[in-house]
Coordinates of C-alpha atoms and ligand atoms in Angstrom, one line a residue:
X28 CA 60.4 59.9 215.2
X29 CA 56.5 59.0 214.7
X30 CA 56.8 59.8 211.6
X31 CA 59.7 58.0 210.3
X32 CA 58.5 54.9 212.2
X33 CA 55.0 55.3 210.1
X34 CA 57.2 55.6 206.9
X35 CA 59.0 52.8 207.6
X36 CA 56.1 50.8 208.0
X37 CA 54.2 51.7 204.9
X38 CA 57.2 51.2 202.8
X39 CA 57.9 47.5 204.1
X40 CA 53.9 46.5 203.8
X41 CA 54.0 48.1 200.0
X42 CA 57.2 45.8 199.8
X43 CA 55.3 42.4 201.1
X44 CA 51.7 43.3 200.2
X45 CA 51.8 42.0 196.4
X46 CA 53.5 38.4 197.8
X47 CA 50.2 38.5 200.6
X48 CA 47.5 39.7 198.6
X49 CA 48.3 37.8 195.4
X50 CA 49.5 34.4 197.2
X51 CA 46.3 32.7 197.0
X52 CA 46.2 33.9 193.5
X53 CA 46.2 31.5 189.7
X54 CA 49.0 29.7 188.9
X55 CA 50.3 30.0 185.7
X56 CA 53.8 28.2 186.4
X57 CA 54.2 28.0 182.2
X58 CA 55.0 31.8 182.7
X59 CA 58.4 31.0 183.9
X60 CA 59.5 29.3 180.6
X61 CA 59.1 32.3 178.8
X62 CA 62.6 33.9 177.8
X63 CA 63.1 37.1 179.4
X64 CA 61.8 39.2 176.6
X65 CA 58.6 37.6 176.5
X66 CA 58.5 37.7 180.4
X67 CA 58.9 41.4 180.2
X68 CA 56.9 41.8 177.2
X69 CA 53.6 40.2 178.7
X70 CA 52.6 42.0 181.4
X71 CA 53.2 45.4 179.7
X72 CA 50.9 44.3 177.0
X73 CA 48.2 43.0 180.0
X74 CA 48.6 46.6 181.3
X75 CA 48.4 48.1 178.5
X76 CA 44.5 46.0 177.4
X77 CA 43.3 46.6 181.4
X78 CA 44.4 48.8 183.9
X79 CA 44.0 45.9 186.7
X80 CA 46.8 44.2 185.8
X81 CA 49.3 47.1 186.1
X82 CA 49.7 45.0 189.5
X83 CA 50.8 41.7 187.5
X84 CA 54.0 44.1 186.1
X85 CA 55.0 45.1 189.7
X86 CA 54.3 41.5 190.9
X87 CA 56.3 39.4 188.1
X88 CA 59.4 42.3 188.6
X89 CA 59.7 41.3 191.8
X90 CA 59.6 37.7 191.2
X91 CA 63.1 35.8 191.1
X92 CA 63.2 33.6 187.6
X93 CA 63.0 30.8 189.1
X94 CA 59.9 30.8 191.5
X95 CA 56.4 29.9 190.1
X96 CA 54.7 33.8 189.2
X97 CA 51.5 34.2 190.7
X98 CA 48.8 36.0 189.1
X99 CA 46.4 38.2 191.7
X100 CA 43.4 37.3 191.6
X101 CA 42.1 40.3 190.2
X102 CA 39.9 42.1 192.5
X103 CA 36.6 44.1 191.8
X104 CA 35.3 47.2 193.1
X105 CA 31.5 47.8 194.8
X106 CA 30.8 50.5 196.6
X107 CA 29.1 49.4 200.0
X108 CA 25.9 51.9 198.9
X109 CA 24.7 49.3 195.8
X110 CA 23.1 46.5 196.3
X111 CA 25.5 43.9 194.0
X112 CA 23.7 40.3 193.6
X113 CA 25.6 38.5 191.1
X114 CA 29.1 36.7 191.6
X115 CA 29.9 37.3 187.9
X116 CA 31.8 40.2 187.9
X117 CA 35.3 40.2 186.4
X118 CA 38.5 41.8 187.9
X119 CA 39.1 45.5 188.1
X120 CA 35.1 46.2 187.3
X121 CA 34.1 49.1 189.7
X122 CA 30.5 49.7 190.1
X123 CA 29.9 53.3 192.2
X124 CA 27.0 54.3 194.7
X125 CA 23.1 53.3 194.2
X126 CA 23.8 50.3 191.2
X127 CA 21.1 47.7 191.8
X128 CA 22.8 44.4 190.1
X129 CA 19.9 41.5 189.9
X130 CA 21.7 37.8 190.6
X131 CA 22.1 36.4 187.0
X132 CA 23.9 39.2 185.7
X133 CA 27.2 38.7 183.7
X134 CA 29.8 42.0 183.9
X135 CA 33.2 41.1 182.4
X136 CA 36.5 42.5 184.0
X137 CA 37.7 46.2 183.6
X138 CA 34.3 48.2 183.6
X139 CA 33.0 51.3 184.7
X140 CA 30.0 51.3 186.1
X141 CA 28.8 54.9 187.2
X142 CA 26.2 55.1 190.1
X143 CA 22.3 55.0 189.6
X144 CA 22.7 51.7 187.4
X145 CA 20.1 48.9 187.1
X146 CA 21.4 45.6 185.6
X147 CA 18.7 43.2 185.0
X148 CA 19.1 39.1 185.1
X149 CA 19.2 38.0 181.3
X150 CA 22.1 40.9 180.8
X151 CA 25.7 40.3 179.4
X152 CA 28.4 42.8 179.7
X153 CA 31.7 42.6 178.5
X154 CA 35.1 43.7 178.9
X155 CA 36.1 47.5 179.3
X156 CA 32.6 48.5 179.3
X157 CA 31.6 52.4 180.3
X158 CA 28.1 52.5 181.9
X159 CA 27.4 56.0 182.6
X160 CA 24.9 57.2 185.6
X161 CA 21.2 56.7 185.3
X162 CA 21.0 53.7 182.8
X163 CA 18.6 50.7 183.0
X164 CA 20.2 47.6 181.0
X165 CA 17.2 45.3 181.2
X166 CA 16.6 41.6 180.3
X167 CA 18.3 40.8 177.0
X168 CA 20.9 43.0 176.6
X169 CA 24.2 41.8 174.9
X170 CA 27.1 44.5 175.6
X171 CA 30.2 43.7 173.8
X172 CA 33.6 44.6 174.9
X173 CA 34.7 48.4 174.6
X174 CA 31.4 50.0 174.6
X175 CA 30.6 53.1 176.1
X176 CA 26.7 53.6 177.0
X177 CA 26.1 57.7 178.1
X178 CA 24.0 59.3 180.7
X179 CA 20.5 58.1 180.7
X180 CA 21.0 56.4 177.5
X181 CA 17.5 54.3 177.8
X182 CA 17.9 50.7 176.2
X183 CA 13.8 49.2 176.1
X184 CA 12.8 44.9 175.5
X185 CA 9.2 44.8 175.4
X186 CA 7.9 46.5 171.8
X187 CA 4.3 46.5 173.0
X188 CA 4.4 46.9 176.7
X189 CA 1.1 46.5 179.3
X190 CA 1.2 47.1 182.6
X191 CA 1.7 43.0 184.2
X192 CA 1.9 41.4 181.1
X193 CA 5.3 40.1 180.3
X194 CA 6.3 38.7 176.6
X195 CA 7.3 35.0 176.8
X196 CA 10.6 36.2 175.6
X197 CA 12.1 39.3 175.2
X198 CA 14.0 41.0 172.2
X199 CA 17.4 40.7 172.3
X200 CA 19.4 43.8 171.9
X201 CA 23.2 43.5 170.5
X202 CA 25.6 46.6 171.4
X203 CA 28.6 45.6 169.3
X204 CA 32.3 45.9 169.8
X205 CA 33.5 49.5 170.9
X206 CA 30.6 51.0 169.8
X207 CA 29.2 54.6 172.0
X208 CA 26.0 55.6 172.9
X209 CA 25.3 59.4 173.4
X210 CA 23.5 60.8 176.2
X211 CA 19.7 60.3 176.3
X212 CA 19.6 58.6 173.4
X213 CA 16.4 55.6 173.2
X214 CA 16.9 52.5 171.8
X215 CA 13.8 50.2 170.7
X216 CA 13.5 46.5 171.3
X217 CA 15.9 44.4 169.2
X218 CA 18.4 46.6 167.5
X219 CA 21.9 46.0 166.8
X220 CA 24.1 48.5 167.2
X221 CA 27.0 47.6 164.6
X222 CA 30.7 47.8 165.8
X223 CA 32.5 51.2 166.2
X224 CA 29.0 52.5 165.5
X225 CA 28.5 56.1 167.3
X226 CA 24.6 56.7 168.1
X227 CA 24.1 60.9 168.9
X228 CA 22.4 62.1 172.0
X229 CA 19.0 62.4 172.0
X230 CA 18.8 60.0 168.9
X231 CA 15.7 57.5 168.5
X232 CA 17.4 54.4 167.2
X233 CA 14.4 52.4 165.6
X234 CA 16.6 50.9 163.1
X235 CA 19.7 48.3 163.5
X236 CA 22.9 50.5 163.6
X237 CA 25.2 49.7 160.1
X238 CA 29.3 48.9 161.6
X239 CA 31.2 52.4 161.9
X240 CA 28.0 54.5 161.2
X241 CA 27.5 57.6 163.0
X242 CA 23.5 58.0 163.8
X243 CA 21.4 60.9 165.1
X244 CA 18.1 62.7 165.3
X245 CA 14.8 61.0 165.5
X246 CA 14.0 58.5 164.0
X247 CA 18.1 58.4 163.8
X248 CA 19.8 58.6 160.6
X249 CA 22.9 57.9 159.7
X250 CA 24.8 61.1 159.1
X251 CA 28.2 59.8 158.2
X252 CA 30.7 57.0 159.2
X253 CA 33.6 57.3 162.0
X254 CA 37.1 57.9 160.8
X255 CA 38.6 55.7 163.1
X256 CA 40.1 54.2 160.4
X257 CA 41.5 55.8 157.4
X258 CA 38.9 56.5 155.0
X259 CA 40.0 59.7 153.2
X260 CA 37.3 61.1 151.3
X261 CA 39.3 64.1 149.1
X262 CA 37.0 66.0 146.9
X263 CA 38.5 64.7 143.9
X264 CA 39.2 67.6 141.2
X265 CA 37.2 67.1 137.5
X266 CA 39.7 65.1 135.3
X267 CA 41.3 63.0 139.0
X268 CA 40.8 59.2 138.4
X269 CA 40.2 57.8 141.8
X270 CA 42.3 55.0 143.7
X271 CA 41.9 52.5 146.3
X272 CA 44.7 51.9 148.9
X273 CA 42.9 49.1 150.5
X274 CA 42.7 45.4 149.2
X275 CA 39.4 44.5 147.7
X276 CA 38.3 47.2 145.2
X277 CA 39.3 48.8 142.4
X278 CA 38.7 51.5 139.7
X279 CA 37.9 50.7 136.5
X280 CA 37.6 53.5 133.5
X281 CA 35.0 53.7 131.4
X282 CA 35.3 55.0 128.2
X283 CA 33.1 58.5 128.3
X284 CA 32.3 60.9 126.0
X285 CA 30.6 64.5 126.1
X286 CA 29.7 66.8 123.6
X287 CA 27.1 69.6 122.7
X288 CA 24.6 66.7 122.2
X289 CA 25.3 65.1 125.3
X290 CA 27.3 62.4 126.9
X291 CA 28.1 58.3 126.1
X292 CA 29.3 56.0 128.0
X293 CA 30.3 53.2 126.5
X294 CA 30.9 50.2 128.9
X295 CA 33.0 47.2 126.5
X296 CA 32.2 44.3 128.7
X297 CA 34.7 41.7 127.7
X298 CA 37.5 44.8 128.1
X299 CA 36.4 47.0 130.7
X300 CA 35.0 45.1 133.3
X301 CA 37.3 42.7 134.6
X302 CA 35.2 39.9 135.0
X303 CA 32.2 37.5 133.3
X304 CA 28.9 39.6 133.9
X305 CA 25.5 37.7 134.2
X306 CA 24.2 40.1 135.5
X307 CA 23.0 43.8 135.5
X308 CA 20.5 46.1 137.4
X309 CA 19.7 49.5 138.7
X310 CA 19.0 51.5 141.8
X311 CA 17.7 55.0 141.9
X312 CA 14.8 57.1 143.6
X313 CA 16.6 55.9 147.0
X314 CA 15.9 58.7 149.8
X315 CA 19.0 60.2 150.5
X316 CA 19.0 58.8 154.2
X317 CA 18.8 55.1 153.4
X318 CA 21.7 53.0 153.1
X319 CA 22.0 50.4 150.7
X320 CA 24.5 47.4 150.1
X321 CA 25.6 46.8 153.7
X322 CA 27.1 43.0 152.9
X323 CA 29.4 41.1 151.0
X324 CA 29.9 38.3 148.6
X325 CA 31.4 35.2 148.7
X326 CA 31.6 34.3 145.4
X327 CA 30.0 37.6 143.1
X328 CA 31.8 40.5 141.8
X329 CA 30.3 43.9 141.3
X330 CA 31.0 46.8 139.0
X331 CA 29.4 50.0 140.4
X332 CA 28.5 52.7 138.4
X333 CA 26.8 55.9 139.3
X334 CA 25.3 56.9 136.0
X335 CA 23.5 60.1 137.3
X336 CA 23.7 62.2 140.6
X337 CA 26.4 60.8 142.9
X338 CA 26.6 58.4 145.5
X339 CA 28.7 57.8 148.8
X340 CA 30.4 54.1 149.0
X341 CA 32.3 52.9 152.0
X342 CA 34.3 49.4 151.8
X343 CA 36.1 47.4 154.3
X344 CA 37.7 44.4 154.0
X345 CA 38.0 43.2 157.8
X346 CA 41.3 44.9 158.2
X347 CA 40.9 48.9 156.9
X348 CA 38.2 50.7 155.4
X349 CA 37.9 53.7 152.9
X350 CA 35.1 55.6 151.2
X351 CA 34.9 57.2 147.9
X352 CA 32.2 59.7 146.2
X353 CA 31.1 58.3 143.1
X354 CA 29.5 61.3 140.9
X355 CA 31.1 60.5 137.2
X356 CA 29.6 57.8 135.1
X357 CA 33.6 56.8 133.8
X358 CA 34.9 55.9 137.1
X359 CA 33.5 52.3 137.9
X360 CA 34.3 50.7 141.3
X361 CA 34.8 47.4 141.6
X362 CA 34.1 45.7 144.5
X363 CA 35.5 41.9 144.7
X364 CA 34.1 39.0 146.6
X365 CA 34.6 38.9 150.4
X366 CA 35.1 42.8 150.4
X367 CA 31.7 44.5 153.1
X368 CA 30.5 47.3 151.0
X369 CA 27.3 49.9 151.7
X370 CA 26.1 52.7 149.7
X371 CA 24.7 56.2 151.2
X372 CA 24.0 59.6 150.9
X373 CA 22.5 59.6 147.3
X374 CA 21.5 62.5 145.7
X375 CA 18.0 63.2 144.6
X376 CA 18.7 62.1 141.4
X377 CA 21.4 59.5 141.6
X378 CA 21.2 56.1 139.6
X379 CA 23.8 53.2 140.4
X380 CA 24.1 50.7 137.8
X381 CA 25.9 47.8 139.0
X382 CA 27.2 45.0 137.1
X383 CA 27.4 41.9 138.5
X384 CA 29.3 38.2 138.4
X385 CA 26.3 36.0 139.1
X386 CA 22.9 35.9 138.9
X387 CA 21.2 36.4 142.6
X388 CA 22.0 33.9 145.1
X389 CA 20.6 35.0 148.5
X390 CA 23.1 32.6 149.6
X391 CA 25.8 34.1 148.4
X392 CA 25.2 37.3 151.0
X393 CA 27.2 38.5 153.9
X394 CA 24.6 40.3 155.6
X395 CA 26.1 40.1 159.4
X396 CA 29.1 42.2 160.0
X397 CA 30.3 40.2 162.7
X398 CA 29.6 36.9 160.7
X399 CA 31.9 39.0 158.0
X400 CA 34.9 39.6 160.2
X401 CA 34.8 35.8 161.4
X402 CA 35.0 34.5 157.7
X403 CA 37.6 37.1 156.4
X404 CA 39.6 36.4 159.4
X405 CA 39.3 32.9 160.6
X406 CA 38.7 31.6 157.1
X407 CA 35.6 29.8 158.1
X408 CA 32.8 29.9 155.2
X409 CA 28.8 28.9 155.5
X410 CA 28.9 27.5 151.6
Ligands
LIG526 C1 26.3 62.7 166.9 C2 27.7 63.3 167.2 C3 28.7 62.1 167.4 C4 28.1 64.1 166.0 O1 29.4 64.6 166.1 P1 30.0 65.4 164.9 O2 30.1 64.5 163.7 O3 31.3 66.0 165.4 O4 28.9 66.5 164.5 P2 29.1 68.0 164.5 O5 29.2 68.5 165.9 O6 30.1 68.5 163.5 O7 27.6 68.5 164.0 C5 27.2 68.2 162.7 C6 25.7 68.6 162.6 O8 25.0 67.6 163.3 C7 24.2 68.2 164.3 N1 24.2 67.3 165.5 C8 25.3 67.0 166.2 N2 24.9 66.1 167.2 C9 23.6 65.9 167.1 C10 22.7 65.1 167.8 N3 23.1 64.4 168.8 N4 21.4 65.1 167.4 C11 21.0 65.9 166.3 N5 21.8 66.7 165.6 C12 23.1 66.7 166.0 C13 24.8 69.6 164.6 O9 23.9 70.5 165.1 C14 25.3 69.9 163.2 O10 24.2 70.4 162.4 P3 24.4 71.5 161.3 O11 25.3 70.8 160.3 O12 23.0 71.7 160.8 O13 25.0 72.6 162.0 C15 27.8 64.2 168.5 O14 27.2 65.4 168.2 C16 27.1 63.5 169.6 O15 25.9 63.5 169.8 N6 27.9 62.9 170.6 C17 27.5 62.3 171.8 C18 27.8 63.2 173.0 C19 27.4 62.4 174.2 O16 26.3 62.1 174.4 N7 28.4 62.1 175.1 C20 28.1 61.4 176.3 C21 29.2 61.5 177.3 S1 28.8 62.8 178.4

């Protein structure tokens, strides 16, 4: 009888505790204008980008169309063993035993923040964030949305440190958009870790982190890019004329030919390359770990050309990204205006001519990633 009376009970509170708990909550009385799809629609979509607002679904189902829809206030999680100082913590951020959060902090909503956490003042984290046990984030750390920092990860701001001297300012480190940190991995004052970048454990990153680029060892190297999105890199078979699926580039042919004397390539400018060049130079003798390119144009075209050896290119236009192998001297890639474009993974004995619209401009560079995707997508240009 107990029982059934305790049933009862728990059943009726989970009936009126959304109405309770989220009463005092944000209005958003617009909500109830929506049609019924986009009603519907909404809050899956909410639950679907953070798990806190799997509540909003259960609260705007029980909702009649005609009452004002409440949204809860979403709540956050610390565990009574931290000692939490800020008040900017977004909803549905849990932060476990032993964090020590200093007053000026800035967490977003939705994060994960694993015990054994220190979280300086000058410190911004974002939205979805995965701070694993035993990290420091000190003074100056920028943590975009989506990033995941691993075990003991150490982040560090002061490039010449003595004991009770403090720099005027410290270096501000960037930790793009979705991008991971491995376990144990050391991070030197300043860096930017591009987005979707994936540094290995253990790594020593002394060098900003190219978008996408997968980094390990010490000092860390970049030892390929993440397939997150479609980059299909077939070894292409001896007579196969590469394509390019994604907006942006292209493949040229060059006229090549090969016999017991040697080989010509014979590069008709006015036919071949698809645009005015003013403009030619060389690269070569690059260490195989170094990455070159790593911008965009606004305005110049490029012809690339490996003449010797072979070279890795990756391309992305703000939207998808693919990579090729250039290693024959007749398949020229061009690489149009606005397109983000780095070279890697030369061989000893590689040489890239490139052909180009314009003479140099440093003006006419891309060299921020993030600038990049705002101009591709919003449209917005510095010249
Ligand atoms: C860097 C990393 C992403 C590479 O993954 P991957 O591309 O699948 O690499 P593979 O496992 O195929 O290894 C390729 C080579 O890199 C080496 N390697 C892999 N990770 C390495 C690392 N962190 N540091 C140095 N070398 C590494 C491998 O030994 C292998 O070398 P080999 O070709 O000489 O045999 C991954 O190994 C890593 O470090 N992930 C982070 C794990 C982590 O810290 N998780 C935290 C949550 S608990």
């Amino acid at each position: 009888m107990r029982l059934r009376n305790l049933v009862a009970w728990l059943g009726l509170a989970g009936i009126l505790m959304p109405f309770f708990f989220y009463a005092p909550g944000i209005r958003f009385p617009g909500l109830t204008t929506l049609p019924p799809v986009a009603r519907a629609a909404l809050p899956i979509w909410l639950g679907l980008r953070s798990p806190s607002s799997l509540s909003l679904l259960f609260v705007s189902d029980l909702m009649p169309e005609n009452l004002v829809l409440y949204l809860p206030p979403m709540p956050h999680l610390i565990h009574p063993l931290s000692d939490v100082q800020t008040p900017n913590i977004g909803g549905g951020t849990r932060i476990w035993q032993f964090c020590v959060v200093l007053k000026n902090a800035k967490i977003g909503s939705d994060c994960n923040i694993c015990s054994h956490v220190f979280v300086e003042n000058d410190v911004i984290i974002g939205d979805r964030v995965t701070i694993k046990c035993g990290v420091q984030i000190w003074d100056g750390l920028r943590i975009a949305d989506d990033v995941f920092v691993g075990p003991n990860v150490t982040f560090t701001n002061d490039p010449f440190p003595r004991s009770l001297q403090h720099p005027d300012k410290y270096a501000i480190t960037t930790i793009q958009r979705g991008a991971s940190i491995g376990a144990s991995a050391t991070i030197l004052p300043g860096i930017s870790i591009g987005r979707g970048a994936m540094v290995g454990a253990g790594a020593m990153v002394t060098r900003d982190v190219p978008p996408y680029a997968i980094v390990r060892g010490n000092p860390a190297r970049i030892s390929g890019y993440t397939q997150e999105q479609p980059t299909p890199v077939p070894p292409l078979p001896l007579t196969a004329f590469p394509t390019a699926q994604m907006k942006g580039v292209d493949f040229v042919r060059l006229t090549k030919a090969s016999d017991l004397r040697g080989s010509l390539l014979a590069v008709e400018l006015a036919k071949h390359i698809p645009f005015p060049v003013k403009r030619m130079f060389y690269v070569m003798n690059v260490p195989s770990h170094h990455v070159r390119g790593e911008h965009a144009h606004i305005q110049c075209h490029q012809l690339l050309v490996c003449l010797q050896g072979s070279v890795t290119v990756t391309a992305d236009n703000g939207t998808s990204r693919e990579e090729w192998v250039l290693d024959r001297p007749e398949n020229g890639l061009h690489i149009l205006p606005l397109t983000w474009a780095a070279q890697w993974r030369y061989s000893d004995n590689a040489v890239l001519a490139v052909f180009a619209s314009h003479s140099y401009d440093s003006a006419d560079y891309i060299r921020d990633y993030e600038e990049y995707l705002k101009i591709v997508h919003e449209g917005s240009c510095k010249v």
